[in-house]
Amino acid sequence: MLDETLLDDPDALARVDRRGLLRGAAEAGARVRTAARHAAEAGVTELNPEGRPRSIMVAGPGTASAGVADLVAALAGASAPVARLHSTGVAAAAGAYRWALPGWAGSVDLLLITTTDGSEPGLALLAEQAYRRGVTVAAVAPERSPLAEAVTSTHGLVVPMAVAPHELTDEEAQEASPAALWALLTPLLALFDRVGLVSAPADALQRIADRLDRTAERCGPAVATYGNPAKTLAAELADTLPLVWTEGALAAPVGRRFATVLAELAGRPAFAAELPEALAAHRVLLAGDFAGGADPDDFFRDRVDEAQALHARVVLLRDRPAGGLTAAPAARELALSHDTTISELEPEDTTAGNGNGSSTGDDPTAPGTGPAAPGNGPAGESPAPGPGPGTVRDGATDLEGLAELLAITDFAAVYLALTSRLHTT
């Protein structure tokens, strides 16, 4: 149960934030700048590859590494297939994880290793296996970690993970920090720019950092809930079962990450699915016990020590899908027909000049409110077709929009975590 009195009390939020989650979310922009500098110092920007890799493999433990793998797959798109190497083992511990290369991996493939720990023997063994098979290896890991030494010894490329000074002695904060995702992803964006998979030059990374900074200002603890998109979303999701529906290639991994961090940080179950498949996949959730119109006075309900019933709430994340097609109107109609409330987020239109940013709203039928981001027209109207990931569109980039959606949802998950019984009791 969410303690709403904490949302607008910055001092109280700071007291319960023992893992530095808000600080980590606020430092995402700074982490991008530091990571970009580390990538340049490691020689990433000076690489002259002979061509694109045939395929990309991504390995690493934890939520941040999983999110990086998902984003890498979305960003690479049709340029190169991406496969995440899932770990095996008997426990969720650095010494227990094991990874293996697929049988087809060879000298024309690229292995990316990302970790916030760096002490995993399984990753060091994977790097050695890749070296014997002629696979090119690039790793982002803590400086002077066993993994960094192992990759260096096998002639791979290592970029030291960007960390904040307070994290050097606080491993728990480093693991939980939302900024860890950007510390691992940014060097890979610089690398992808060099191999021709994504357009992410130094100035694009700077714009990503600037967008993260602006979003952190809008979502910070000092900003009241009514003007804070992350606090608003957190309050809307209190005592609900979030159904995260996404539209757009880059919104999809954001939605999956949001569902993951809601569970990991806030202890909140959530389901993520892409439109239009989500309309069929989650229809039963909207019509069953979690439906917004479920009868709270059902005579046959067991009321002994009964917790407050969860009702589904749709969270629609959109990345301004190209091609003139959108399932958003059908999503709103389905939610409304089952008395289910809906929150919507889109990246801010930086060319509109209004500075209002993304919005959330309860009314799925009101055009021009909630569902539509400022400057993008009424709800339900399709935006103009746009280019692929990483390319400039109307003065902004897809990567900037991706950064904004990640930042808002990360802040929302943190606020839910800090105002729940998980932290306050």
Coordinates of C-alpha atoms in Angstrom, one line a residue:
M1 CA 0.0 0.0 0.0
L2 CA 1.4 3.4 -1.0
D3 CA 2.0 6.1 1.6
E4 CA 0.9 9.2 -0.4
T5 CA 2.1 11.5 2.4
L6 CA 5.7 10.7 1.5
L7 CA 5.4 11.6 -2.2
D8 CA 5.5 15.4 -1.5
D9 CA 7.9 15.2 1.5
P10 CA 11.4 15.3 0.0
D11 CA 13.0 15.0 3.5
A12 CA 11.0 11.9 4.3
L13 CA 11.8 10.3 0.9
A14 CA 15.5 10.9 1.6
R15 CA 15.2 9.2 5.0
V16 CA 13.6 6.0 3.6
D17 CA 15.9 5.9 0.5
R18 CA 18.6 3.9 2.2
R19 CA 19.9 2.5 -1.1
G20 CA 20.2 5.8 -2.9
L21 CA 17.7 4.9 -5.5
L22 CA 16.5 8.5 -6.1
R23 CA 20.1 9.7 -6.3
G24 CA 20.9 7.0 -8.8
A25 CA 17.9 8.0 -11.0
A26 CA 18.9 11.6 -10.9
E27 CA 22.5 10.8 -11.8
A28 CA 21.6 9.1 -15.1
G29 CA 22.6 12.0 -17.3
A30 CA 25.9 12.4 -15.5
R31 CA 26.5 8.6 -15.9
V32 CA 26.0 8.9 -19.6
R33 CA 28.7 11.6 -19.8
T34 CA 31.1 9.7 -17.7
A35 CA 30.5 6.5 -19.6
A36 CA 31.0 8.2 -23.0
R37 CA 34.3 9.6 -21.7
H38 CA 35.4 6.2 -20.6
A39 CA 34.5 4.7 -24.0
A40 CA 36.6 7.4 -25.7
E41 CA 39.5 6.8 -23.4
A42 CA 39.3 3.1 -24.0
G43 CA 39.6 3.7 -27.8
V44 CA 36.1 3.0 -28.9
T45 CA 35.7 6.2 -30.9
E46 CA 39.0 5.4 -32.7
L47 CA 38.0 2.0 -33.9
N48 CA 38.0 1.4 -37.7
P49 CA 36.1 -1.9 -38.1
E50 CA 36.1 -3.7 -41.4
G51 CA 32.3 -4.0 -41.4
R52 CA 29.3 -4.9 -39.3
P53 CA 29.3 -8.1 -37.3
R54 CA 27.3 -11.0 -38.6
S55 CA 25.5 -11.3 -35.2
I56 CA 25.7 -9.9 -31.7
M57 CA 25.6 -11.9 -28.5
V58 CA 25.1 -10.2 -25.1
A59 CA 25.9 -11.8 -21.8
G60 CA 25.6 -10.6 -18.2
P61 CA 23.7 -11.1 -15.0
G62 CA 21.1 -8.9 -13.3
T63 CA 18.3 -6.5 -14.3
A64 CA 20.7 -3.8 -15.8
S65 CA 22.4 -6.3 -18.1
A66 CA 19.1 -7.9 -19.1
G67 CA 17.7 -4.4 -20.0
V68 CA 20.9 -3.6 -22.0
A69 CA 20.4 -6.8 -24.0
D70 CA 16.8 -6.0 -24.7
L71 CA 17.6 -2.4 -25.8
V72 CA 20.6 -3.6 -27.9
A73 CA 18.3 -5.9 -29.8
A74 CA 15.7 -3.1 -30.4
L75 CA 18.4 -0.6 -31.5
A76 CA 20.3 -3.0 -33.8
G77 CA 17.0 -3.9 -35.5
A78 CA 17.5 -5.5 -38.9
S79 CA 21.1 -4.4 -39.1
A80 CA 22.3 -7.5 -37.1
P81 CA 20.6 -10.2 -35.2
V82 CA 21.0 -10.0 -31.4
A83 CA 21.0 -13.0 -29.1
R84 CA 21.1 -12.8 -25.3
L85 CA 23.1 -15.6 -23.8
H86 CA 21.1 -16.7 -20.7
S87 CA 22.9 -17.9 -17.7
T88 CA 22.6 -21.3 -16.0
G89 CA 23.7 -22.3 -12.5
V90 CA 22.4 -23.4 -9.1
A91 CA 22.0 -20.0 -7.5
A92 CA 21.8 -16.2 -8.2
A93 CA 25.4 -15.6 -7.2
A94 CA 28.5 -14.4 -9.0
G95 CA 30.3 -17.7 -8.5
A96 CA 27.3 -19.8 -9.6
Y97 CA 26.5 -18.3 -13.0
R98 CA 27.7 -20.0 -16.2
W99 CA 27.4 -19.0 -19.8
A100 CA 28.2 -20.8 -23.1
L101 CA 28.6 -19.6 -26.7
P102 CA 26.2 -21.1 -29.2
G103 CA 27.7 -23.6 -31.7
W104 CA 27.5 -21.2 -34.6
A105 CA 29.5 -18.4 -33.0
G106 CA 32.8 -17.6 -34.8
S107 CA 35.2 -14.9 -36.0
V108 CA 32.5 -12.8 -37.7
D109 CA 30.5 -12.4 -34.6
L110 CA 30.6 -9.9 -31.6
L111 CA 30.2 -10.8 -28.0
L112 CA 29.2 -8.0 -25.6
I113 CA 29.7 -8.6 -21.8
T114 CA 28.0 -6.2 -19.4
T115 CA 28.1 -6.5 -15.6
T116 CA 28.0 -4.2 -12.6
D117 CA 29.9 -6.8 -10.5
G118 CA 32.9 -8.1 -12.6
S119 CA 33.7 -11.0 -10.2
E120 CA 31.8 -13.7 -12.2
P121 CA 34.1 -16.6 -13.1
G122 CA 31.5 -17.7 -15.6
L123 CA 32.0 -14.5 -17.6
A124 CA 35.7 -14.8 -17.6
L125 CA 35.4 -18.4 -18.9
L126 CA 33.0 -17.1 -21.6
A127 CA 35.6 -14.6 -22.7
E128 CA 38.3 -17.2 -22.9
Q129 CA 35.9 -19.5 -24.9
A130 CA 35.2 -16.6 -27.3
Y131 CA 39.0 -16.0 -27.7
R132 CA 39.5 -19.6 -28.7
R133 CA 36.7 -19.4 -31.2
G134 CA 37.9 -16.1 -32.7
V135 CA 34.9 -14.2 -31.5
T136 CA 35.5 -10.4 -31.0
V137 CA 34.8 -9.5 -27.3
A138 CA 33.9 -6.1 -25.8
A139 CA 33.1 -5.7 -22.1
V140 CA 31.8 -3.0 -19.8
A141 CA 32.7 -3.9 -16.3
P142 CA 34.1 -2.3 -13.1
E143 CA 37.7 -1.2 -13.4
R144 CA 40.4 -3.6 -12.2
S145 CA 37.7 -6.4 -11.7
P146 CA 38.6 -10.0 -12.5
L147 CA 36.5 -9.9 -15.6
A148 CA 38.2 -6.8 -16.9
E149 CA 41.6 -8.5 -16.4
A150 CA 40.4 -11.7 -18.1
V151 CA 39.0 -9.8 -21.2
T152 CA 42.2 -7.8 -21.5
S153 CA 44.4 -10.9 -21.3
T154 CA 42.5 -12.4 -24.2
H155 CA 42.9 -9.2 -26.4
G156 CA 39.3 -8.0 -25.9
L157 CA 38.1 -4.4 -25.5
V158 CA 37.3 -3.3 -22.0
V159 CA 35.5 -0.1 -21.0
P160 CA 35.5 0.7 -17.3
M161 CA 32.0 1.0 -16.0
A162 CA 31.1 4.5 -15.0
V163 CA 30.3 4.8 -11.3
A164 CA 29.6 7.6 -8.9
P165 CA 32.0 8.3 -6.1
H166 CA 29.6 7.2 -3.4
E167 CA 29.1 3.8 -5.2
L168 CA 32.8 2.9 -4.9
T169 CA 32.1 1.6 -1.4
D170 CA 28.4 0.8 -1.7
E171 CA 27.9 -2.3 -3.8
E172 CA 24.2 -2.6 -2.9
A173 CA 23.5 1.0 -4.1
Q174 CA 25.4 0.3 -7.3
E175 CA 23.4 -2.8 -8.0
A176 CA 20.0 -1.1 -7.3
S177 CA 20.8 2.2 -9.0
P178 CA 18.6 3.0 -12.1
A179 CA 21.8 4.7 -13.5
A180 CA 23.5 1.3 -13.8
L181 CA 21.6 0.7 -17.1
W182 CA 23.1 3.8 -18.7
A183 CA 26.6 3.0 -17.3
L184 CA 26.5 -0.3 -19.2
L185 CA 24.6 0.9 -22.3
T186 CA 26.4 4.1 -23.2
P187 CA 29.7 2.5 -24.2
L188 CA 27.8 0.0 -26.4
L189 CA 26.0 2.9 -28.1
A190 CA 29.4 4.5 -28.9
L191 CA 30.6 1.1 -30.2
F192 CA 27.6 0.6 -32.3
D193 CA 28.1 4.0 -33.9
R194 CA 31.6 2.9 -35.0
V195 CA 30.4 -0.4 -36.5
G196 CA 27.5 1.3 -38.3
L197 CA 24.6 -0.3 -36.4
V198 CA 23.2 2.8 -34.7
S199 CA 23.8 6.5 -35.2
A200 CA 25.1 7.6 -31.8
P201 CA 28.0 10.0 -32.2
A202 CA 29.4 12.0 -29.3
D203 CA 26.9 14.9 -29.7
A204 CA 24.0 12.4 -29.7
L205 CA 25.2 11.0 -26.4
Q206 CA 25.4 14.5 -25.0
R207 CA 21.8 15.2 -26.1
I208 CA 20.7 11.9 -24.3
A209 CA 22.5 13.1 -21.1
D210 CA 20.8 16.5 -21.4
R211 CA 17.4 14.9 -21.9
L212 CA 18.0 12.7 -18.8
D213 CA 18.9 15.8 -16.8
R214 CA 15.8 17.7 -17.9
T215 CA 13.6 14.7 -17.1
A216 CA 15.2 14.3 -13.7
E217 CA 14.4 18.0 -12.9
R218 CA 10.7 17.3 -13.8
C219 CA 10.6 14.0 -11.8
G220 CA 12.7 15.0 -8.8
P221 CA 11.5 14.7 -5.2
A222 CA 11.2 18.4 -4.8
V223 CA 8.6 18.7 -7.6
A224 CA 5.0 18.3 -6.3
T225 CA 2.9 15.3 -7.5
Y226 CA 0.6 17.4 -9.7
G227 CA 3.5 18.6 -11.8
N228 CA 5.6 15.5 -11.6
P229 CA 4.9 12.8 -14.2
A230 CA 6.8 10.1 -12.3
K231 CA 5.0 10.8 -8.9
T232 CA 1.7 11.0 -10.8
L233 CA 2.3 7.6 -12.4
A234 CA 3.4 6.1 -9.1
A235 CA 0.2 7.4 -7.3
E236 CA -2.0 6.1 -10.2
L237 CA -0.4 2.6 -9.9
A238 CA -0.9 2.3 -6.1
D239 CA -2.9 -0.8 -5.2
T240 CA -3.2 -1.8 -8.9
L241 CA -2.0 -4.6 -11.2
P242 CA -0.1 -2.7 -13.9
L243 CA -0.6 -3.9 -17.5
V244 CA 2.1 -2.2 -19.4
W245 CA 1.2 -2.0 -23.1
T246 CA 3.8 -0.6 -25.5
E247 CA 3.7 0.7 -29.1
G248 CA 6.9 1.3 -31.0
A249 CA 10.1 -0.6 -31.4
L250 CA 11.9 1.3 -28.6
A251 CA 9.0 1.5 -26.2
A252 CA 8.8 -2.3 -26.0
P253 CA 12.0 -2.8 -24.1
V254 CA 11.2 0.1 -21.9
G255 CA 7.9 -1.5 -21.0
R256 CA 9.5 -4.8 -20.2
R257 CA 12.1 -3.1 -18.0
F258 CA 9.4 -1.2 -16.2
A259 CA 7.6 -4.4 -15.3
T260 CA 10.9 -5.9 -14.1
V261 CA 11.9 -3.0 -11.9
L262 CA 8.4 -2.7 -10.4
A263 CA 8.9 -6.3 -9.2
E264 CA 12.5 -5.9 -8.2
L265 CA 12.4 -2.5 -6.5
A266 CA 8.8 -2.1 -5.4
G267 CA 7.7 -5.7 -5.0
R268 CA 4.8 -5.0 -7.4
P269 CA 3.7 -7.6 -10.0
A270 CA 3.2 -6.3 -13.5
F271 CA 2.7 -7.6 -17.0
A272 CA 4.2 -6.1 -20.2
A273 CA 3.0 -6.8 -23.7
E274 CA 3.3 -5.1 -27.1
L275 CA 0.3 -3.7 -29.0
P276 CA -1.7 -5.0 -30.8
E277 CA -1.0 -8.5 -29.3
A278 CA -1.6 -7.1 -25.8
L279 CA -5.3 -6.6 -26.6
A280 CA -5.8 -10.3 -26.8
A281 CA -3.1 -11.4 -24.3
H282 CA -4.5 -9.3 -21.5
R283 CA -8.2 -9.3 -22.3
V284 CA -8.9 -11.9 -19.7
L285 CA -7.1 -9.9 -17.0
L286 CA -9.4 -7.0 -17.8
A287 CA -12.5 -9.1 -17.5
G288 CA -11.7 -11.3 -14.5
D289 CA -11.1 -10.7 -10.8
F290 CA -8.7 -7.8 -11.6
A291 CA -11.2 -5.9 -13.7
G292 CA -11.9 -2.3 -12.8
G293 CA -15.6 -3.1 -12.6
A294 CA -15.2 -6.2 -10.4
D295 CA -17.9 -6.1 -7.6
P296 CA -16.2 -5.3 -4.3
D297 CA -19.3 -6.4 -2.5
D298 CA -19.5 -9.9 -3.9
F299 CA -21.3 -11.9 -1.2
F300 CA -19.1 -15.0 -1.8
R301 CA -15.8 -13.2 -1.3
D302 CA -13.6 -14.4 1.6
R303 CA -13.2 -11.4 3.9
V304 CA -11.0 -13.0 6.5
D305 CA -7.8 -11.0 6.8
E306 CA -8.5 -9.8 3.2
A307 CA -6.0 -7.4 1.7
Q308 CA -7.2 -4.6 -0.5
A309 CA -8.2 -6.0 -3.9
L310 CA -5.9 -5.2 -6.9
H311 CA -7.6 -3.8 -10.0
A312 CA -5.9 -3.7 -13.3
R313 CA -4.6 -0.4 -14.7
V314 CA -3.3 0.0 -18.2
V315 CA 0.0 1.9 -18.7
L316 CA 0.4 2.8 -22.4
L317 CA 4.0 3.6 -23.4
R318 CA 4.3 4.9 -27.0
D319 CA 7.3 5.8 -29.1
R320 CA 5.4 7.7 -31.7
P321 CA 5.1 4.6 -34.0
A322 CA 5.9 5.2 -37.6
G323 CA 3.9 4.2 -40.7
G324 CA 0.6 5.9 -39.8
L325 CA -0.7 2.9 -37.9
T326 CA -1.6 2.9 -34.2
A327 CA -3.5 0.5 -31.9
A328 CA -3.8 3.2 -29.2
P329 CA -7.5 3.9 -30.0
A330 CA -8.4 0.2 -29.7
A331 CA -6.4 0.0 -26.5
R332 CA -8.3 2.9 -25.0
E333 CA -11.7 1.4 -26.1
L334 CA -10.9 -2.0 -24.6
A335 CA -9.8 -0.5 -21.3
L336 CA -12.9 1.8 -21.2
S337 CA -15.3 -1.1 -22.0
H338 CA -14.0 -2.9 -18.9
D339 CA -14.1 0.2 -16.6
T340 CA -10.2 0.1 -16.5
T341 CA -8.3 3.3 -16.0
I342 CA -5.3 4.1 -18.3
S343 CA -2.1 6.1 -17.9
E344 CA -0.2 7.1 -21.0
L345 CA 3.3 8.3 -21.6
E346 CA 5.1 9.5 -24.8
P347 CA 8.4 11.2 -25.2
E348 CA 8.3 15.0 -25.0
D349 CA 8.1 16.8 -28.3
T350 CA 11.1 19.1 -28.0
T351 CA 10.2 21.0 -31.1
A352 CA 6.8 22.2 -29.7
G353 CA 8.5 24.6 -27.3
N354 CA 6.0 24.1 -24.6
G355 CA 8.2 22.2 -22.1
N356 CA 5.3 20.3 -20.7
G357 CA 6.6 16.8 -21.5
S358 CA 4.9 13.5 -21.1
S359 CA 1.6 13.1 -19.5
T360 CA -0.6 10.7 -17.7
G361 CA -4.4 10.7 -17.5
D362 CA -7.4 8.8 -16.3
D363 CA -9.8 9.5 -19.1
P364 CA -9.2 7.2 -22.1
T365 CA -11.9 8.9 -24.2
A366 CA -11.0 12.6 -23.9
P367 CA -9.1 13.8 -27.0
G368 CA -6.3 16.2 -26.4
T369 CA -5.9 15.3 -22.7
G370 CA -3.8 12.7 -20.9
P371 CA -3.2 10.2 -23.8
A372 CA -1.6 12.8 -26.1
A373 CA 1.8 14.2 -25.5
P374 CA 2.0 18.0 -25.8
G375 CA 2.6 19.1 -29.4
N376 CA 1.6 15.7 -30.9
G377 CA -2.0 16.4 -31.7
P378 CA -5.2 14.9 -30.2
A379 CA -5.3 11.4 -28.8
G380 CA -5.7 8.7 -31.3
E381 CA -4.3 10.6 -34.2
S382 CA -1.3 9.0 -35.9
P383 CA 2.0 10.9 -36.0
A384 CA 3.9 11.4 -39.2
P385 CA 6.1 8.5 -40.2
G386 CA 9.6 8.8 -38.8
P387 CA 13.0 7.2 -39.4
G388 CA 14.6 4.3 -37.5
P389 CA 16.4 4.2 -34.2
G390 CA 19.2 6.7 -33.6
T391 CA 18.4 9.1 -36.5
V392 CA 17.5 12.7 -36.1
R393 CA 13.8 13.5 -36.2
D394 CA 12.5 17.1 -35.9
G395 CA 15.5 18.2 -33.9
A396 CA 15.3 15.3 -31.5
T397 CA 16.4 11.6 -31.7
D398 CA 14.7 8.4 -31.0
L399 CA 17.4 7.7 -28.4
E400 CA 16.4 10.9 -26.6
G401 CA 12.8 9.7 -26.5
L402 CA 13.9 6.3 -25.3
A403 CA 16.0 8.0 -22.5
E404 CA 13.0 10.0 -21.4
L405 CA 10.6 7.0 -21.1
L406 CA 13.3 5.1 -19.2
A407 CA 13.9 7.9 -16.8
I408 CA 10.2 8.5 -16.0
T409 CA 9.4 4.9 -15.5
D410 CA 12.5 4.4 -13.4
F411 CA 11.6 7.3 -11.2
A412 CA 8.0 6.0 -10.9
A413 CA 9.3 2.6 -9.8
V414 CA 11.5 4.2 -7.2
Y415 CA 8.7 6.3 -5.8
L416 CA 6.5 3.2 -5.6
A417 CA 9.3 1.4 -3.8
L418 CA 10.0 4.2 -1.3
T419 CA 6.3 4.8 -0.4
S420 CA 5.4 1.1 0.0
R421 CA 5.5 -1.0 3.1
L422 CA 8.6 -2.7 1.7
H423 CA 10.6 0.4 2.7
T424 CA 8.4 2.3 5.2
T425 CA 7.9 -0.6 7.7

